[in-house]
Amino acid sequence: VCSNLLDVVVRFPESANRCEALYQSGFTFFREYNQDDAIKWFARAHSEFPEKKEGEQGYYYVGSSLQQSRRYEEAARRYQDFITAYPESELLEGAYRKVVDCLRYAGKFDEAIEWSRRIVQNYANRPLATVGLYNEAKIQLTKGNYEAALQLLTRVSALPVTAKVISAAIRGEAAFLRVFTLEKMGRIGEAARAYLAIPDERDNYFGHG
């Protein structure tokens, strides 16, 4: 960690820059993949300055550090707590997405589905709702619930997708998985025709198969 940051934290406890120094110390460790120390510094930024932006972000990035450490259930709980603590945060959409990701990685599929549906409800008619539908579709597909997955993927394919929403279904992906689901359901002829219909475009690699 930059010695200047530590100087502010250790030598100048009353400094107006202390909050930023605590947070940036955590972020330095985060970038170095030293997640245990990152968690410690992010947590300090939040505990000392919960009303400041750096404290808010520190609270969020504890979840990110836990996620990077593959402590998925802890990370999911942290993101859930963040949603409750900071309902107006600009990081809120990211927290919703990451709750689902972490629950899925932890094998908590039913909880992940519940949170996916919460996204759809809370962000109805907004781009993130597409992400919620798509996340549930992938989970249902993983669970072998092909009919449910097919219905969800059909809904996703009819909705607009925006590249500005991180983790949004990329162009062509939902359509490809819909055809894959048809194949898994044994609807081989229908799937074959649909595979052939996927356009072979430079920015849509799902048509390259």
Coordinates of N, CA, C and O in Angstrom, one line a residue, residues 25-204:
S25 N -6.7 2.4 0.6 CA -5.8 1.3 1.1 C -6.5 0.0 0.8 O -5.8 -1.0 0.3
G26 N -7.8 -0.1 1.1 CA -8.5 -1.4 0.8 C -8.5 -1.7 -0.7 O -8.2 -2.8 -1.1
F27 N -8.6 -0.7 -1.5 CA -8.7 -0.9 -2.9 C -7.3 -1.3 -3.5 O -7.3 -2.1 -4.5
T28 N -6.3 -0.8 -2.9 CA -4.9 -1.2 -3.3 C -4.7 -2.7 -3.0 O -4.3 -3.5 -3.9
F29 N -5.1 -3.2 -1.9 CA -5.0 -4.6 -1.6 C -5.9 -5.4 -2.5 O -5.6 -6.5 -2.9
F30 N -7.1 -4.9 -2.8 CA -8.0 -5.6 -3.6 C -7.4 -5.8 -5.0 O -7.5 -6.9 -5.6
R31 N -6.8 -4.8 -5.6 CA -6.2 -4.9 -6.9 C -5.0 -5.9 -6.9 O -4.6 -6.4 -7.9
E32 N -4.4 -6.0 -5.7 CA -3.3 -6.9 -5.5 C -3.7 -8.4 -5.2 O -2.9 -9.2 -4.9
Y33 N -5.0 -8.6 -5.2 CA -5.6 -9.9 -4.8 C -5.3 -10.3 -3.4 O -5.3 -11.5 -3.1
N34 N -5.0 -9.4 -2.6 CA -4.8 -9.6 -1.1 C -6.2 -9.3 -0.4 O -6.4 -8.3 0.2
Q35 N -7.1 -10.3 -0.5 CA -8.5 -10.0 -0.1 C -8.7 -9.9 1.4 O -9.5 -9.1 1.8
D36 N -7.9 -10.6 2.1 CA -8.0 -10.5 3.6 C -7.7 -9.1 4.1 O -8.5 -8.6 4.9
D37 N -6.6 -8.5 3.6 CA -6.3 -7.2 4.0 C -7.3 -6.2 3.4 O -7.6 -5.2 4.0
A38 N -7.7 -6.4 2.2 CA -8.7 -5.6 1.5 C -10.0 -5.5 2.4 O -10.5 -4.4 2.6
I39 N -10.4 -6.6 2.8 CA -11.6 -6.7 3.7 C -11.4 -5.8 4.9 O -12.3 -5.0 5.3
K40 N -10.3 -5.9 5.5 CA -10.0 -5.2 6.8 C -10.1 -3.7 6.5 O -10.7 -3.0 7.3
W41 N -9.5 -3.2 5.5 CA -9.4 -1.8 5.2 C -10.8 -1.2 4.7 O -11.2 -0.1 5.1
F42 N -11.4 -2.0 3.9 CA -12.8 -1.6 3.4 C -13.7 -1.5 4.6 O -14.5 -0.6 4.7
A43 N -13.6 -2.5 5.5 CA -14.5 -2.5 6.7 C -14.2 -1.3 7.6 O -15.2 -0.7 8.2
R44 N -13.0 -0.9 7.7 CA -12.6 0.3 8.5 C -13.2 1.5 7.9 O -13.7 2.4 8.6
A45 N -13.1 1.6 6.6 CA -13.7 2.8 5.9 C -15.2 2.9 6.2 O -15.7 4.0 6.5
H46 N -15.8 1.8 6.2 CA -17.3 1.8 6.5 C -17.6 2.1 7.9 O -18.5 2.9 8.3
S47 N -16.9 1.4 8.8 CA -17.2 1.5 10.3 C -16.9 2.9 10.8 O -17.7 3.4 11.6
E48 N -15.9 3.6 10.2 CA -15.6 4.9 10.7 C -16.4 6.0 10.0 O -16.7 7.1 10.5
F49 N -16.8 5.7 8.7 CA -17.5 6.8 7.9 C -18.6 6.2 7.1 O -18.7 6.2 5.9
P50 N -19.6 5.6 7.8 CA -20.7 5.0 7.1 C -21.6 5.9 6.3 O -22.3 5.5 5.3
E51 N -21.5 7.2 6.6 CA -22.4 8.2 5.8 C -21.7 8.7 4.6 O -22.3 9.4 3.8
K52 N -20.4 8.5 4.5 CA -19.6 9.0 3.4 C -19.6 8.0 2.2 O -19.8 6.8 2.4
K53 N -19.3 8.6 1.0 CA -19.3 7.7 -0.2 C -18.3 6.6 0.0 O -18.5 5.4 -0.4
E54 N -17.1 6.9 0.5 CA -16.1 5.9 0.7 C -16.5 4.8 1.6 O -16.1 3.7 1.5
G55 N -17.2 5.2 2.7 CA -17.7 4.2 3.6 C -18.7 3.3 3.0 O -18.7 2.1 3.2
E56 N -19.6 3.9 2.2 CA -20.6 3.1 1.5 C -19.9 2.1 0.5 O -20.3 0.9 0.4
Q57 N -18.9 2.6 -0.3 CA -18.2 1.8 -1.2 C -17.4 0.7 -0.5 O -17.3 -0.4 -1.0
G58 N -16.9 1.1 0.7 CA -16.1 0.1 1.4 C -17.0 -1.1 1.8 O -16.6 -2.2 1.8
Y59 N -18.3 -0.8 2.2 CA -19.2 -1.8 2.6 C -19.5 -2.7 1.5 O -19.5 -3.9 1.6
Y60 N -19.7 -2.1 0.3 CA -19.9 -2.9 -0.9 C -18.7 -3.8 -1.3 O -18.9 -5.0 -1.6
Y61 N -17.5 -3.2 -1.2 CA -16.4 -3.9 -1.7 C -15.9 -5.0 -0.7 O -15.1 -5.9 -1.1
V62 N -16.4 -5.0 0.5 CA -16.2 -6.2 1.4 C -16.8 -7.4 0.7 O -16.2 -8.5 0.6
G63 N -18.0 -7.2 0.1 CA -18.7 -8.2 -0.6 C -17.9 -8.7 -1.8 O -17.7 -9.9 -2.1
S64 N -17.3 -7.7 -2.5 CA -16.5 -8.1 -3.7 C -15.3 -8.9 -3.3 O -14.9 -9.8 -4.0
S65 N -14.6 -8.5 -2.2 CA -13.5 -9.2 -1.7 C -13.8 -10.6 -1.3 O -13.1 -11.6 -1.6
L66 N -15.0 -10.8 -0.6 CA -15.4 -12.1 -0.2 C -15.7 -12.9 -1.5 O -15.4 -14.1 -1.5
Q67 N -16.3 -12.3 -2.5 CA -16.6 -13.0 -3.7 C -15.3 -13.5 -4.4 O -15.2 -14.6 -4.9
Q68 N -14.3 -12.6 -4.5 CA -13.0 -12.9 -5.1 C -12.4 -14.1 -4.3 O -11.6 -14.9 -4.9
S69 N -12.6 -14.2 -3.0 CA -12.1 -15.2 -2.2 C -12.9 -16.5 -2.3 O -12.6 -17.5 -1.6
R70 N -13.9 -16.5 -3.1 CA -14.8 -17.6 -3.3 C -15.6 -18.0 -2.0 O -16.0 -19.1 -1.8
R71 N -15.8 -17.0 -1.2 CA -16.6 -17.2 0.0 C -18.0 -16.7 -0.3 O -18.5 -15.6 0.1
Y72 N -18.6 -17.5 -1.2 CA -19.8 -17.0 -1.9 C -21.0 -16.7 -1.0 O -21.8 -15.7 -1.2
E73 N -21.3 -17.6 0.0 CA -22.4 -17.4 0.8 C -22.2 -16.1 1.7 O -23.2 -15.3 1.8
E74 N -21.0 -15.9 2.2 CA -20.8 -14.7 2.9 C -20.9 -13.4 2.0 O -21.5 -12.4 2.5
A75 N -20.4 -13.6 0.8 CA -20.5 -12.4 -0.1 C -22.0 -12.1 -0.4 O -22.4 -10.9 -0.5
A76 N -22.8 -13.2 -0.6 CA -24.2 -12.9 -0.9 C -24.9 -12.2 0.2 O -25.7 -11.3 0.0
R77 N -24.6 -12.6 1.4 CA -25.2 -12.0 2.6 C -24.7 -10.5 2.7 O -25.5 -9.6 3.0
R78 N -23.5 -10.3 2.4 CA -23.0 -8.9 2.4 C -23.7 -8.0 1.4 O -24.1 -6.9 1.7
Y79 N -23.9 -8.5 0.2 CA -24.6 -7.7 -0.8 C -26.0 -7.5 -0.4 O -26.6 -6.4 -0.7
Q80 N -26.6 -8.5 0.2 CA -28.0 -8.3 0.6 C -28.1 -7.3 1.7 O -29.0 -6.4 1.7
D81 N -27.2 -7.3 2.6 CA -27.1 -6.3 3.7 C -26.9 -4.9 3.1 O -27.4 -3.9 3.6
F82 N -26.0 -4.8 2.0 CA -25.8 -3.6 1.4 C -27.0 -3.0 0.8 O -27.3 -1.8 0.9
I83 N -27.8 -3.8 0.1 CA -29.1 -3.4 -0.5 C -30.0 -2.8 0.6 O -30.7 -1.8 0.3
T84 N -30.0 -3.4 1.7 CA -30.9 -2.9 2.8 C -30.3 -1.5 3.4 O -31.0 -0.6 3.6
A85 N -29.0 -1.5 3.5 CA -28.3 -0.4 4.2 C -28.3 0.9 3.3 O -28.4 2.0 3.7
Y86 N -28.1 0.6 1.9 CA -27.9 1.7 1.0 C -28.9 1.6 -0.2 O -28.5 1.4 -1.3
P87 N -30.2 1.8 0.1 CA -31.2 1.5 -1.0 C -31.1 2.5 -2.1 O -31.8 2.3 -3.2
E88 N -30.4 3.7 -2.0 CA -30.3 4.7 -3.0 C -29.0 4.7 -3.7 O -28.7 5.6 -4.5
S89 N -28.1 3.7 -3.4 CA -26.8 3.7 -3.9 C -26.7 3.5 -5.4 O -27.5 2.8 -6.0
E90 N -25.7 4.2 -6.0 CA -25.4 4.0 -7.4 C -24.9 2.6 -7.6 O -24.8 2.1 -8.8
L91 N -24.5 1.9 -6.6 CA -24.0 0.5 -6.7 C -25.1 -0.5 -6.5 O -24.8 -1.7 -6.5
L92 N -26.3 -0.1 -6.4 CA -27.4 -1.0 -6.0 C -27.6 -2.1 -7.0 O -27.8 -3.3 -6.7
E93 N -27.6 -1.7 -8.3 CA -27.9 -2.7 -9.4 C -26.8 -3.7 -9.4 O -27.1 -4.9 -9.5
G94 N -25.6 -3.3 -9.2 CA -24.5 -4.3 -9.1 C -24.7 -5.2 -7.9 O -24.4 -6.5 -8.0
A95 N -25.1 -4.7 -6.8 CA -25.4 -5.6 -5.6 C -26.4 -6.6 -5.9 O -26.2 -7.8 -5.6
Y96 N -27.5 -6.2 -6.6 CA -28.5 -7.2 -6.9 C -28.0 -8.3 -7.8 O -28.2 -9.5 -7.6
R97 N -27.2 -7.9 -8.9 CA -26.7 -8.9 -9.8 C -25.7 -9.9 -9.0 O -25.8 -11.1 -9.3
K98 N -24.9 -9.3 -8.2 CA -23.9 -10.1 -7.5 C -24.5 -11.1 -6.4 O -23.9 -12.1 -6.2
V99 N -25.6 -10.7 -5.8 CA -26.3 -11.6 -4.9 C -26.7 -12.9 -5.7 O -26.4 -14.0 -5.2
V100 N -27.2 -12.7 -6.9 CA -27.6 -13.9 -7.7 C -26.4 -14.7 -8.1 O -26.4 -15.9 -8.0
D101 N -25.4 -14.0 -8.5 CA -24.1 -14.7 -9.0 C -23.6 -15.5 -7.8 O -23.2 -16.7 -8.0
C102 N -23.5 -14.9 -6.6 CA -22.9 -15.6 -5.5 C -23.7 -16.8 -5.0 O -23.2 -17.9 -4.7
L103 N -25.0 -16.6 -5.0 CA -25.9 -17.7 -4.6 C -25.8 -18.8 -5.6 O -25.8 -20.0 -5.2
R104 N -25.7 -18.5 -6.9 CA -25.6 -19.5 -7.9 C -24.2 -20.3 -7.7 O -24.2 -21.5 -7.8
Y105 N -23.1 -19.6 -7.5 CA -21.8 -20.2 -7.3 C -21.8 -21.1 -6.1 O -21.1 -22.1 -6.1
A106 N -22.6 -20.7 -5.1 CA -22.7 -21.5 -3.9 C -23.6 -22.6 -4.0 O -23.7 -23.4 -3.0
G107 N -24.3 -22.8 -5.1 CA -25.2 -23.9 -5.3 C -26.6 -23.7 -4.6 O -27.4 -24.6 -4.5
K108 N -26.8 -22.4 -4.2 CA -28.1 -22.1 -3.6 C -29.1 -21.6 -4.7 O -29.5 -20.5 -4.8
F109 N -29.5 -22.6 -5.5 CA -30.2 -22.2 -6.7 C -31.6 -21.7 -6.4 O -32.0 -20.7 -7.1
D110 N -32.3 -22.2 -5.4 CA -33.6 -21.7 -5.1 C -33.6 -20.3 -4.6 O -34.4 -19.4 -5.0
E111 N -32.6 -19.9 -3.8 CA -32.4 -18.6 -3.3 C -32.0 -17.6 -4.5 O -32.5 -16.5 -4.6
A112 N -31.2 -18.2 -5.4 CA -30.8 -17.4 -6.6 C -32.0 -17.0 -7.4 O -32.1 -15.9 -8.0
I113 N -32.9 -18.0 -7.6 CA -34.1 -17.8 -8.4 C -35.0 -16.7 -7.7 O -35.5 -15.8 -8.3
E114 N -35.1 -16.8 -6.4 CA -35.9 -15.8 -5.6 C -35.3 -14.4 -5.8 O -36.1 -13.5 -6.1
W115 N -34.0 -14.3 -5.8 CA -33.4 -12.9 -6.0 C -33.5 -12.5 -7.4 O -33.7 -11.3 -7.7
S116 N -33.5 -13.4 -8.4 CA -33.7 -13.1 -9.8 C -35.0 -12.5 -10.0 O -35.2 -11.5 -10.7
R117 N -36.0 -13.1 -9.4 CA -37.4 -12.7 -9.5 C -37.6 -11.3 -8.8 O -38.4 -10.5 -9.2
R118 N -36.8 -11.1 -7.7 CA -36.9 -9.8 -7.1 C -36.4 -8.7 -8.0 O -36.9 -7.6 -8.0
I119 N -35.3 -9.0 -8.7 CA -34.8 -8.1 -9.7 C -35.8 -7.7 -10.7 O -36.1 -6.5 -11.0
V120 N -36.5 -8.7 -11.2 CA -37.5 -8.5 -12.3 C -38.7 -7.6 -11.7 O -39.1 -6.7 -12.4
Q121 N -39.0 -7.9 -10.5 CA -40.1 -7.1 -9.8 C -39.7 -5.7 -9.6 O -40.4 -4.7 -9.8
N122 N -38.5 -5.5 -9.0 CA -38.0 -4.2 -8.6 C -37.6 -3.3 -9.7 O -37.6 -2.1 -9.6
Y123 N -37.2 -3.9 -10.8 CA -36.7 -3.2 -12.0 C -37.6 -3.4 -13.2 O -37.1 -3.4 -14.4
A124 N -38.8 -3.6 -13.0 CA -39.8 -3.8 -14.1 C -39.7 -2.7 -15.2 O -39.6 -1.5 -14.8
N125 N -39.6 -3.1 -16.4 CA -39.6 -2.2 -17.6 C -38.2 -1.5 -17.7 O -38.2 -0.4 -18.3
R126 N -37.2 -2.0 -16.9 CA -35.9 -1.4 -17.0 C -34.9 -2.5 -17.4 O -35.2 -3.7 -17.3
P127 N -33.8 -2.1 -18.0 CA -32.8 -3.1 -18.5 C -32.5 -4.2 -17.5 O -32.3 -5.4 -17.9
L128 N -32.4 -3.9 -16.2 CA -31.9 -4.9 -15.3 C -32.9 -6.0 -15.2 O -32.6 -7.2 -14.8
A129 N -34.2 -5.8 -15.5 CA -35.2 -6.8 -15.4 C -34.9 -7.9 -16.4 O -35.1 -9.1 -16.1
T130 N -34.3 -7.6 -17.6 CA -33.9 -8.6 -18.5 C -32.8 -9.5 -17.9 O -32.8 -10.7 -18.1
V131 N -31.9 -8.9 -17.2 CA -30.9 -9.7 -16.5 C -31.5 -10.6 -15.5 O -31.1 -11.8 -15.4
G132 N -32.5 -10.2 -14.8 CA -33.1 -11.1 -13.8 C -33.8 -12.3 -14.5 O -33.6 -13.4 -14.0
L133 N -34.5 -12.0 -15.6 CA -35.1 -13.1 -16.3 C -34.0 -14.1 -16.8 O -34.2 -15.3 -16.8
Y134 N -33.0 -13.5 -17.4 CA -31.9 -14.3 -18.0 C -31.2 -15.2 -17.0 O -30.9 -16.3 -17.2
N135 N -30.9 -14.6 -15.8 CA -30.3 -15.3 -14.7 C -31.1 -16.5 -14.3 O -30.6 -17.6 -14.1
E136 N -32.4 -16.3 -14.1 CA -33.3 -17.4 -13.7 C -33.3 -18.4 -14.8 O -33.3 -19.6 -14.5
A137 N -33.4 -18.0 -16.0 CA -33.4 -19.0 -17.1 C -32.2 -19.9 -17.1 O -32.3 -21.1 -17.2
K138 N -31.0 -19.3 -16.9 CA -29.8 -20.1 -16.8 C -29.8 -21.1 -15.6 O -29.4 -22.2 -15.7
I139 N -30.4 -20.6 -14.5 CA -30.4 -21.5 -13.3 C -31.4 -22.6 -13.6 O -31.2 -23.8 -13.3
Q140 N -32.6 -22.3 -14.2 CA -33.6 -23.4 -14.5 C -33.0 -24.4 -15.5 O -33.2 -25.6 -15.3
L141 N -32.2 -23.9 -16.4 CA -31.5 -24.8 -17.3 C -30.5 -25.7 -16.6 O -30.5 -26.9 -16.9
T142 N -29.8 -25.1 -15.7 CA -28.8 -25.9 -14.9 C -29.6 -27.0 -14.1 O -29.1 -28.1 -14.0
K143 N -30.7 -26.7 -13.6 CA -31.5 -27.6 -12.8 C -32.2 -28.6 -13.6 O -32.8 -29.6 -13.1
G144 N -32.2 -28.5 -14.9 CA -32.9 -29.4 -15.8 C -34.4 -29.1 -15.9 O -35.1 -29.9 -16.5
N145 N -34.8 -27.9 -15.5 CA -36.2 -27.5 -15.7 C -36.4 -26.8 -17.1 O -36.4 -25.6 -17.2
Y146 N -36.4 -27.6 -18.1 CA -36.3 -27.1 -19.4 C -37.5 -26.3 -19.9 O -37.3 -25.3 -20.6
E147 N -38.7 -26.7 -19.5 CA -39.9 -26.0 -19.9 C -39.8 -24.6 -19.3 O -40.1 -23.6 -20.0
A148 N -39.5 -24.5 -18.0 CA -39.4 -23.2 -17.4 C -38.3 -22.3 -18.0 O -38.5 -21.1 -18.3
A149 N -37.1 -22.9 -18.3 CA -36.1 -22.2 -19.0 C -36.5 -21.7 -20.3 O -36.2 -20.6 -20.7
L150 N -37.2 -22.6 -21.1 CA -37.6 -22.2 -22.4 C -38.6 -21.0 -22.4 O -38.4 -20.0 -23.2
Q151 N -39.5 -21.0 -21.5 CA -40.4 -19.9 -21.3 C -39.7 -18.6 -21.0 O -40.0 -17.5 -21.6
L152 N -38.7 -18.7 -20.1 CA -38.0 -17.5 -19.7 C -37.1 -17.0 -20.8 O -37.0 -15.7 -21.1
L153 N -36.4 -17.9 -21.5 CA -35.6 -17.4 -22.6 C -36.4 -16.8 -23.8 O -35.9 -15.9 -24.5
T154 N -37.6 -17.3 -24.0 CA -38.5 -16.8 -25.0 C -38.8 -15.3 -24.6 O -38.8 -14.4 -25.5
R155 N -39.1 -15.1 -23.3 CA -39.4 -13.7 -22.9 C -38.1 -12.8 -23.0 O -38.3 -11.7 -23.5
V156 N -37.0 -13.4 -22.7 CA -35.7 -12.6 -22.8 C -35.5 -12.2 -24.2 O -35.1 -11.0 -24.5
S157 N -35.7 -13.1 -25.2 CA -35.4 -12.8 -26.6 C -36.3 -11.7 -27.2 O -35.9 -11.1 -28.2
A158 N -37.4 -11.5 -26.5 CA -38.3 -10.4 -27.0 C -38.0 -9.0 -26.4 O -38.6 -8.1 -26.8
L159 N -37.1 -9.0 -25.5 CA -36.8 -7.7 -24.8 C -35.5 -7.1 -25.3 O -34.6 -7.8 -25.8
P160 N -35.4 -5.8 -25.2 CA -34.2 -5.1 -25.7 C -33.1 -5.4 -24.7 O -33.3 -5.6 -23.5
V161 N -31.9 -5.4 -25.2 CA -30.7 -5.6 -24.4 C -29.8 -4.4 -24.5 O -29.6 -3.9 -25.6
T162 N -29.2 -3.9 -23.4 CA -28.3 -2.8 -23.4 C -27.0 -3.2 -22.9 O -26.8 -3.9 -21.9
A163 N -25.9 -2.8 -23.7 CA -24.6 -3.1 -23.3 C -24.1 -2.4 -22.1 O -23.1 -2.7 -21.4
K164 N -24.9 -1.3 -21.7 CA -24.5 -0.6 -20.5 C -24.8 -1.3 -19.2 O -24.3 -0.9 -18.2
V165 N -25.6 -2.3 -19.3 CA -25.9 -3.1 -18.1 C -24.9 -4.3 -18.0 O -25.0 -5.2 -18.8
I166 N -24.0 -4.2 -17.1 CA -23.0 -5.3 -17.0 C -23.7 -6.6 -16.7 O -24.7 -6.7 -15.9
S167 N -23.3 -7.7 -17.3 CA -23.9 -9.0 -17.2 C -25.2 -9.2 -17.9 O -25.8 -10.2 -17.8
A168 N -25.6 -8.1 -18.7 CA -26.8 -8.3 -19.5 C -26.6 -9.4 -20.5 O -25.4 -9.6 -21.0
A169 N -27.6 -10.1 -20.9 CA -27.5 -11.1 -21.9 C -27.0 -10.4 -23.2 O -27.6 -9.5 -23.7
I170 N -25.8 -10.9 -23.7 CA -25.3 -10.3 -24.9 C -26.1 -10.7 -26.1 O -26.8 -11.6 -26.1
R171 N -25.9 -9.9 -27.2 CA -26.7 -10.1 -28.4 C -26.5 -11.5 -28.9 O -25.5 -12.0 -29.1
G172 N -27.6 -12.2 -29.0 CA -27.6 -13.6 -29.6 C -27.5 -14.7 -28.6 O -27.9 -15.8 -28.9
E173 N -27.1 -14.4 -27.3 CA -26.9 -15.4 -26.4 C -28.2 -16.1 -25.9 O -28.3 -17.3 -25.8
A174 N -29.1 -15.3 -25.6 CA -30.4 -15.8 -25.1 C -31.1 -16.7 -26.2 O -31.6 -17.7 -25.9
A175 N -31.0 -16.2 -27.5 CA -31.6 -17.0 -28.6 C -30.8 -18.3 -28.7 O -31.5 -19.4 -28.9
F176 N -29.5 -18.3 -28.6 CA -28.8 -19.6 -28.7 C -29.2 -20.6 -27.6 O -29.4 -21.7 -27.8
L177 N -29.3 -20.1 -26.3 CA -29.6 -20.9 -25.2 C -31.1 -21.4 -25.4 O -31.4 -22.6 -24.9
R178 N -31.9 -20.6 -26.0 CA -33.3 -21.1 -26.2 C -33.2 -22.3 -27.1 O -34.0 -23.3 -26.9
V179 N -32.4 -22.3 -28.2 CA -32.3 -23.4 -29.1 C -31.7 -24.6 -28.4 O -32.1 -25.7 -28.6
F180 N -30.7 -24.3 -27.6 CA -30.0 -25.4 -26.8 C -31.0 -26.1 -25.9 O -31.0 -27.3 -25.8
T181 N -31.9 -25.3 -25.3 CA -33.0 -25.9 -24.5 C -33.9 -26.8 -25.3 O -34.3 -27.9 -24.8
L182 N -34.3 -26.3 -26.5 CA -35.1 -27.2 -27.3 C -34.4 -28.5 -27.6 O -35.1 -29.6 -27.6
E183 N -33.1 -28.5 -27.8 CA -32.4 -29.7 -28.1 C -32.4 -30.6 -26.8 O -32.6 -31.8 -27.0
K184 N -32.2 -30.0 -25.6 CA -32.2 -30.8 -24.4 C -33.6 -31.4 -24.2 O -33.7 -32.5 -23.5
M185 N -34.7 -30.8 -24.7 CA -36.0 -31.3 -24.5 C -36.3 -32.4 -25.5 O -37.4 -32.9 -25.5
G186 N -35.4 -32.6 -26.4 CA -35.6 -33.7 -27.4 C -36.3 -33.2 -28.7 O -36.7 -34.0 -29.5
R187 N -36.5 -31.9 -28.8 CA -37.2 -31.3 -30.0 C -36.1 -31.1 -31.0 O -35.8 -29.9 -31.4
I188 N -35.5 -32.2 -31.5 CA -34.3 -32.1 -32.3 C -34.5 -31.4 -33.7 O -33.7 -30.5 -34.1
G189 N -35.5 -31.7 -34.4 CA -35.8 -31.1 -35.7 C -36.0 -29.6 -35.5 O -35.4 -28.8 -36.3
E190 N -36.7 -29.2 -34.6 CA -37.0 -27.8 -34.3 C -35.7 -27.1 -33.9 O -35.4 -26.0 -34.4
A191 N -34.9 -27.8 -33.1 CA -33.6 -27.2 -32.7 C -32.7 -27.0 -33.8 O -32.0 -26.0 -34.0
A192 N -32.6 -28.0 -34.7 CA -31.7 -28.0 -35.8 C -32.0 -26.9 -36.8 O -31.1 -26.1 -37.2
R193 N -33.3 -26.7 -37.0 CA -33.7 -25.6 -37.9 C -33.4 -24.2 -37.3 O -32.9 -23.3 -37.9
A194 N -33.6 -24.1 -36.0 CA -33.3 -22.9 -35.3 C -31.8 -22.6 -35.2 O -31.3 -21.4 -35.4
Y195 N -31.0 -23.6 -35.0 CA -29.5 -23.5 -35.1 C -29.1 -22.9 -36.4 O -28.3 -22.0 -36.5
L196 N -29.6 -23.5 -37.5 CA -29.2 -23.0 -38.8 C -29.7 -21.6 -39.1 O -29.1 -20.9 -39.9
A197 N -30.7 -21.2 -38.4 CA -31.2 -19.8 -38.6 C -30.5 -18.7 -37.9 O -30.6 -17.5 -38.1
I198 N -29.6 -19.1 -36.9 CA -28.8 -18.1 -36.2 C -27.8 -17.5 -37.2 O -27.0 -18.2 -37.8
P199 N -27.8 -16.2 -37.3 CA -27.0 -15.5 -38.3 C -25.5 -15.6 -37.9 O -25.1 -15.6 -36.8
D200 N -24.7 -15.8 -39.0 CA -23.2 -15.9 -38.8 C -22.7 -14.4 -39.0 O -22.4 -14.0 -40.1
E201 N -22.6 -13.7 -37.9 CA -22.2 -12.3 -37.9 C -20.9 -12.1 -37.1 O -20.6 -12.9 -36.2
R202 N -20.2 -11.1 -37.5 CA -18.9 -10.8 -36.8 C -19.1 -10.6 -35.3 O -18.2 -11.0 -34.5
D203 N -20.1 -9.9 -34.9 CA -20.3 -9.6 -33.5 C -21.3 -10.5 -32.8 O -21.8 -10.2 -31.7
N204 N -21.6 -11.7 -33.4 CA -22.5 -12.6 -32.9 C -21.9 -14.0 -33.1 O -22.3 -14.8 -34.0

